[in-house]
PDB file of C-alpha atoms in Angstrom:
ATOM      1  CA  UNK A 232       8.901  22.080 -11.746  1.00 54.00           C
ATOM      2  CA  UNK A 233       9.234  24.201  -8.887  1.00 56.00           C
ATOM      3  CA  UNK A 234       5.717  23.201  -7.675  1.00 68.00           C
ATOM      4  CA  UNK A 235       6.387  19.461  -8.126  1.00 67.00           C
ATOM      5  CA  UNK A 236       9.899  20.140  -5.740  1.00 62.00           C
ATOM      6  CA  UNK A 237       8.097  21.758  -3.129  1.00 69.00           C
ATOM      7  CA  UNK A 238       5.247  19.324  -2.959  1.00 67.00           C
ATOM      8  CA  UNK A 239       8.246  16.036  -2.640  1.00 67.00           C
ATOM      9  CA  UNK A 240       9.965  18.629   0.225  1.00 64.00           C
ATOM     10  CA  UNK A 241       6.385  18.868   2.061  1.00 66.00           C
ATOM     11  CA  UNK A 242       5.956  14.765   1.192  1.00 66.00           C
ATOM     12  CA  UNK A 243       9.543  14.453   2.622  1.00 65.00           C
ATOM     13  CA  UNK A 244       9.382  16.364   5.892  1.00 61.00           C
ATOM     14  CA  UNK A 245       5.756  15.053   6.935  1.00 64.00           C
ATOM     15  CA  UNK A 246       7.182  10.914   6.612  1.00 63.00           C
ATOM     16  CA  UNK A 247      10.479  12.240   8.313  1.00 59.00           C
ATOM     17  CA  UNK A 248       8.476  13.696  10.932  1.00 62.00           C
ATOM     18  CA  UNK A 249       6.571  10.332  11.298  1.00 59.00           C
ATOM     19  CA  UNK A 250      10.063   8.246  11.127  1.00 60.00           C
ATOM     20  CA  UNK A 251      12.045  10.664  13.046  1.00 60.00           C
ATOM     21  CA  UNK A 252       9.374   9.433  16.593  1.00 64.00           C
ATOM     22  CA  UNK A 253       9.979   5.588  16.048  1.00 65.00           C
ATOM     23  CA  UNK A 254      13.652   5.380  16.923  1.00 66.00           C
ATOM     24  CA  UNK A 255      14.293   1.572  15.320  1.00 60.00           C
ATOM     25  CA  UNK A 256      12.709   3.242  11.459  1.00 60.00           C
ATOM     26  CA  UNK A 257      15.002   6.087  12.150  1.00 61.00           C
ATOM     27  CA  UNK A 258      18.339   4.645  11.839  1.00 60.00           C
ATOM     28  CA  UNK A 259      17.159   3.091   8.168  1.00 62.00           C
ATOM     29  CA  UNK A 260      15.417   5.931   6.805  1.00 69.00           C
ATOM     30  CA  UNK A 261      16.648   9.237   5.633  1.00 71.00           C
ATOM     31  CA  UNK A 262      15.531  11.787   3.383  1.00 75.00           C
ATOM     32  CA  UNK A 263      17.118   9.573   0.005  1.00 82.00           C
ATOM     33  CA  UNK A 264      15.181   6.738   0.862  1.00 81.00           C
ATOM     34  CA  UNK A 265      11.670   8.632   1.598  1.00 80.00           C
ATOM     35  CA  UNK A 266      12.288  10.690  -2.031  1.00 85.00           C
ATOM     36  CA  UNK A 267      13.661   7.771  -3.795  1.00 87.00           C
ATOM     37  CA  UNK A 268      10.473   5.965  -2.381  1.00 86.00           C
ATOM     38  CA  UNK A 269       8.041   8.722  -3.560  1.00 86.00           C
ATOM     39  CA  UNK A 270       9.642   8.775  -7.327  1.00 90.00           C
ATOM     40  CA  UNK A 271       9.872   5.145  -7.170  1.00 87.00           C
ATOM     41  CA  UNK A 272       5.863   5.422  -6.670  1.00 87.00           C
ATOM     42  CA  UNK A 273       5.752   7.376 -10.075  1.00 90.00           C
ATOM     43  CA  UNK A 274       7.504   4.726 -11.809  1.00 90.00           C
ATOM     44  CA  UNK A 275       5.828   1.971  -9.649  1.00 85.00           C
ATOM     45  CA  UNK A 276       2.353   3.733 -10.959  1.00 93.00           C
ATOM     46  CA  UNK A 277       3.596   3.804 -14.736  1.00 94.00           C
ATOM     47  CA  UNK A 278       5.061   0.181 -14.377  1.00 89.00           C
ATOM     48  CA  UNK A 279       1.904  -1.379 -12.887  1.00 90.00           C
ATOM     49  CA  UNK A 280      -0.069   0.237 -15.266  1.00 95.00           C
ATOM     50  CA  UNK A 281       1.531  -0.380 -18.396  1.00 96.00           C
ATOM     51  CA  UNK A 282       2.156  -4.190 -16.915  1.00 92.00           C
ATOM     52  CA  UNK A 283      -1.766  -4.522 -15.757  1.00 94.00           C
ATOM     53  CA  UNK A 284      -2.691  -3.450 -19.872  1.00 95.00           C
ATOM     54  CA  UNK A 285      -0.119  -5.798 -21.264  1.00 96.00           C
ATOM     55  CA  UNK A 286      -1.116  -8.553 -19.006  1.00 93.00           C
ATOM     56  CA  UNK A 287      -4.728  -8.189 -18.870  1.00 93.00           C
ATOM     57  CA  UNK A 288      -5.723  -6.008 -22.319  1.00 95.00           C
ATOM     58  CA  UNK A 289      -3.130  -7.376 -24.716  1.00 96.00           C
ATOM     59  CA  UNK A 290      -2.673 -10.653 -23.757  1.00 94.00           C
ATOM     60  CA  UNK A 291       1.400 -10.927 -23.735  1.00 94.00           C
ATOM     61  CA  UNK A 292       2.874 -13.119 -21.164  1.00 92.00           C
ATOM     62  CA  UNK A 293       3.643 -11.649 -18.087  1.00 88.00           C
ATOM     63  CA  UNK A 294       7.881 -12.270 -18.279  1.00 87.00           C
ATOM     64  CA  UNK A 295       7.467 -10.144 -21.767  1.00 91.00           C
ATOM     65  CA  UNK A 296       5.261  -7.515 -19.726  1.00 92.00           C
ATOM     66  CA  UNK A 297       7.100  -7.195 -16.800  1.00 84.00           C
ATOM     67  CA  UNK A 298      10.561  -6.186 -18.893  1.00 85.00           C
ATOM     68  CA  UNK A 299       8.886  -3.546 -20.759  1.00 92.00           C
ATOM     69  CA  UNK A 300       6.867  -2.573 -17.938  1.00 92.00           C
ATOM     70  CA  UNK A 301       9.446  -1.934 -15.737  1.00 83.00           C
ATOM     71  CA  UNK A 302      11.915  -0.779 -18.259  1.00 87.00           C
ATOM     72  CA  UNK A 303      10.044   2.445 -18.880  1.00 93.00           C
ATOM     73  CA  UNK A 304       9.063   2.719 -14.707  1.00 90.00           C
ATOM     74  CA  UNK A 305      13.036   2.621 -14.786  1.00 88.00           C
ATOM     75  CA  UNK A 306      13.665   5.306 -17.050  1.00 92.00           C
ATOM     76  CA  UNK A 307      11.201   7.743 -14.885  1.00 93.00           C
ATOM     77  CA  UNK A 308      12.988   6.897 -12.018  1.00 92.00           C
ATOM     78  CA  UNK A 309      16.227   7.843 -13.322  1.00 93.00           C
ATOM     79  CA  UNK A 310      15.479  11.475 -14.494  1.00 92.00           C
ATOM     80  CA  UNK A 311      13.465  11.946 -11.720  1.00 91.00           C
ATOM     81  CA  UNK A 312      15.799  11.111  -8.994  1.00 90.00           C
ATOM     82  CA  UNK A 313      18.410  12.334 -11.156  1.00 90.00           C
ATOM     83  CA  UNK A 314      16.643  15.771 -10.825  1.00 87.00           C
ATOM     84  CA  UNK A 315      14.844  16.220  -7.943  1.00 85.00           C
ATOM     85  CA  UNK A 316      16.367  13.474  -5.152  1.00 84.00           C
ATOM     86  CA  UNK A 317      19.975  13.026  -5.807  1.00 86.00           C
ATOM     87  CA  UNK A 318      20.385  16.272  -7.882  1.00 85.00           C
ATOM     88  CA  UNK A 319      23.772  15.087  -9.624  1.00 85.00           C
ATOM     89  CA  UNK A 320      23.924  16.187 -13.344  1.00 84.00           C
ATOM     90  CA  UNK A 321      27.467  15.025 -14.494  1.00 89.00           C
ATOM     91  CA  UNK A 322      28.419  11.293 -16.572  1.00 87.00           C
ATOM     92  CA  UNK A 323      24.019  11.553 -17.330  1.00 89.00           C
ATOM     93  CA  UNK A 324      25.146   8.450 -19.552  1.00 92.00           C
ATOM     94  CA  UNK A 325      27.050   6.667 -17.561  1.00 91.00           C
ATOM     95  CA  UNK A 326      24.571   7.281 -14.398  1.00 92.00           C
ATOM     96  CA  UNK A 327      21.572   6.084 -16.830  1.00 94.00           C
ATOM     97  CA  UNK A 328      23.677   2.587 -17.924  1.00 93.00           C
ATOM     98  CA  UNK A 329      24.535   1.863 -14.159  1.00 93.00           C
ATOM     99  CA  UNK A 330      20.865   2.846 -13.256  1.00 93.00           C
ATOM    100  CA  UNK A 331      19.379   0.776 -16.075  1.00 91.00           C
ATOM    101  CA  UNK A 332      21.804  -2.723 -15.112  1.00 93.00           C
ATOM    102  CA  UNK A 333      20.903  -1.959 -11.496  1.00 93.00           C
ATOM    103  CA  UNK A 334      16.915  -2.124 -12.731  1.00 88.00           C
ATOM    104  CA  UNK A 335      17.866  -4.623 -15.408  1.00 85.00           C
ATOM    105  CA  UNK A 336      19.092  -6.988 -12.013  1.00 92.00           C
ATOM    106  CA  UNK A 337      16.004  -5.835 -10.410  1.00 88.00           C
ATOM    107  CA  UNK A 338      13.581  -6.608 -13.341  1.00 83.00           C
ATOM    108  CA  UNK A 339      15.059 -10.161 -13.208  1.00 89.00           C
ATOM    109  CA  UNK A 340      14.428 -10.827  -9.278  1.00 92.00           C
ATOM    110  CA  UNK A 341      11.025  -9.384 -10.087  1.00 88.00           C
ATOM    111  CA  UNK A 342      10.538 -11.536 -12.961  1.00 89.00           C
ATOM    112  CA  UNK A 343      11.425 -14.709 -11.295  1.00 94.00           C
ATOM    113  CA  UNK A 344       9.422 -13.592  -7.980  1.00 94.00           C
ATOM    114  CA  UNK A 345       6.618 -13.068  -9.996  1.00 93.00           C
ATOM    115  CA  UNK A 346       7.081 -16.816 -11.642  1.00 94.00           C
ATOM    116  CA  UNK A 347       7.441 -18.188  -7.964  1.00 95.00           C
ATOM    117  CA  UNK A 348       4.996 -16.584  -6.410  1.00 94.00           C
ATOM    118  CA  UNK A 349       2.427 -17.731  -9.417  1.00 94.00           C
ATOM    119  CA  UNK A 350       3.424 -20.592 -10.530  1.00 95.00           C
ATOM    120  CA  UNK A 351       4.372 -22.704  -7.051  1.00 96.00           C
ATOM    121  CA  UNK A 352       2.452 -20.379  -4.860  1.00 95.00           C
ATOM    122  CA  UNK A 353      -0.671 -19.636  -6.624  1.00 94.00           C
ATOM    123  CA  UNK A 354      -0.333 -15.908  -5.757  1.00 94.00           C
ATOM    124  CA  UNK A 355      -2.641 -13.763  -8.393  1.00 92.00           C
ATOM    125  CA  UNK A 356      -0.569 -12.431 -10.895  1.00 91.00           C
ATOM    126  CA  UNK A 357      -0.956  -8.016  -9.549  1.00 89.00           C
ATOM    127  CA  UNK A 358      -0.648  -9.468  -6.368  1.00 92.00           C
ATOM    128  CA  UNK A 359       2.706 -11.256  -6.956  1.00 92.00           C
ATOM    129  CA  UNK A 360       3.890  -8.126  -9.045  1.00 86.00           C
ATOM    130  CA  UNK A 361       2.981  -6.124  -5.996  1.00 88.00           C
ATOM    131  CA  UNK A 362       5.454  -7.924  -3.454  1.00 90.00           C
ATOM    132  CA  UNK A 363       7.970  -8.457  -5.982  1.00 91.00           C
ATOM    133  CA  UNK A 364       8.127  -4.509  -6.475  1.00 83.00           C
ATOM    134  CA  UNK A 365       8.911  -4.142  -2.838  1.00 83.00           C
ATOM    135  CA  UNK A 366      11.493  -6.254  -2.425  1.00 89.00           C
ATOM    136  CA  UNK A 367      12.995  -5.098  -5.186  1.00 88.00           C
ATOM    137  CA  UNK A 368      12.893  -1.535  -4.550  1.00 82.00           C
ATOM    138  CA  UNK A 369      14.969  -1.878  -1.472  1.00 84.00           C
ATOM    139  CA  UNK A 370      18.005  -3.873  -2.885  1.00 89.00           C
ATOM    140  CA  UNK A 371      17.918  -1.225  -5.995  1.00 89.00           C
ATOM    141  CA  UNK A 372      17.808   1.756  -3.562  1.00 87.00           C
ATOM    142  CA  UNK A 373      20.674   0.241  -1.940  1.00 87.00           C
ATOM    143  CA  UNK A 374      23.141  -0.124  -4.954  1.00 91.00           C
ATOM    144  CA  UNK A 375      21.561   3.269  -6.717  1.00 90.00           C
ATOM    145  CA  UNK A 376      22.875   5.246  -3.486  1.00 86.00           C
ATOM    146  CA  UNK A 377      26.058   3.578  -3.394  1.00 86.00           C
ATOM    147  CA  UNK A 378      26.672   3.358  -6.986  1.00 89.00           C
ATOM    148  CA  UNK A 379      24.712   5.169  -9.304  1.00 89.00           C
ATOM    149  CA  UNK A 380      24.521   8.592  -7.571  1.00 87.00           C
ATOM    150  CA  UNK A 381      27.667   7.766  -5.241  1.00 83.00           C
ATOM    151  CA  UNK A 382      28.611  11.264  -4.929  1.00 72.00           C
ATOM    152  CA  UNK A 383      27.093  14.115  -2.697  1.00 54.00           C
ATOM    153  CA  UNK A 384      25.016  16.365  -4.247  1.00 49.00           C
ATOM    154  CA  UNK A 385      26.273  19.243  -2.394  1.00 50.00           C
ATOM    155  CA  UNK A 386      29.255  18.710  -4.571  1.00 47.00           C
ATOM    156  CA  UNK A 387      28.010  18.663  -7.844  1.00 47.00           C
ATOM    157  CA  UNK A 388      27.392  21.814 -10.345  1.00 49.00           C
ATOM    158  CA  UNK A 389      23.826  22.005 -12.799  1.00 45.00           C
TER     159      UNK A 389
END
């Protein structure tokens, strides 16, 4: 664990080092975001993945995929930021439900971005998973920092 913290802090301080020179990217971007971006990567890794062998290997429809997929991304995600990013360890329940409904509304954007994109759009299937991942990510970093892990971490206990 401790090696795994200290390679996110190097990961952390080299992209805030890049952000910190472009002055617009600075206002938007703090340490949160960059961490919840490199965990979300984990989960993004897991979720593509497990969505790519579904899709591709299995044969089940992408909307059936996609839900599993990204419900086990989601569940990395949690512990991960829960641990190492937000570092709050009180209401773990509670935290995991609003975390989980926060990715549940995400999986459903996804989902339907994905139908767009392929169905109306003619966007490959990865490649419409890709851009709906992005999007995504930002709204649920957004209500995750204001809702999930509300409170500072400087104020919590282990």
């Amino acid at each position: 664990m401790v090696q795994i913290k200290g390679l996110l802090n190097k990961a952390v301080n080299i992209i805030l080092g890049i952000t910190n020179k472009i002055p617009v990217i600075r206002k938007f971007i703090d340490r949160y975001f960059i961490l919840y971006g490199i965990i979300g990567l984990s989960g993004f890794a897991i979720d593509f993945l497990i969505f790519s062998f579904l899709v591709k290997i299995v044969g089940l429809c992408y909307g059936i995929s996609n839900v599993i997929s990204v419900s086990i991304g989601l569940t990395n995600n949690f512990f991960l930021n829960r641990k190492f990013n937000f570092k709050i360890y009180n209401k773990t329940a509670q935290r995991f439900f609003s975390f989980y409904i926060i990715g549940f509304v995400g999986i459903g954007i996804s989902t339907a971005l994905i139908y767009i994109s392929v169905e109306f759009i003619g966007i490959p299937v990865l490649i419409s998973k890709i851009i709906a991942v992005v999007i995504v990510v930002i709204l649920q970093y957004i209500a995750n920092r204001h809702i999930t892990f509300k409170n500072r971490p400087d104020r919590q206990k282990k």
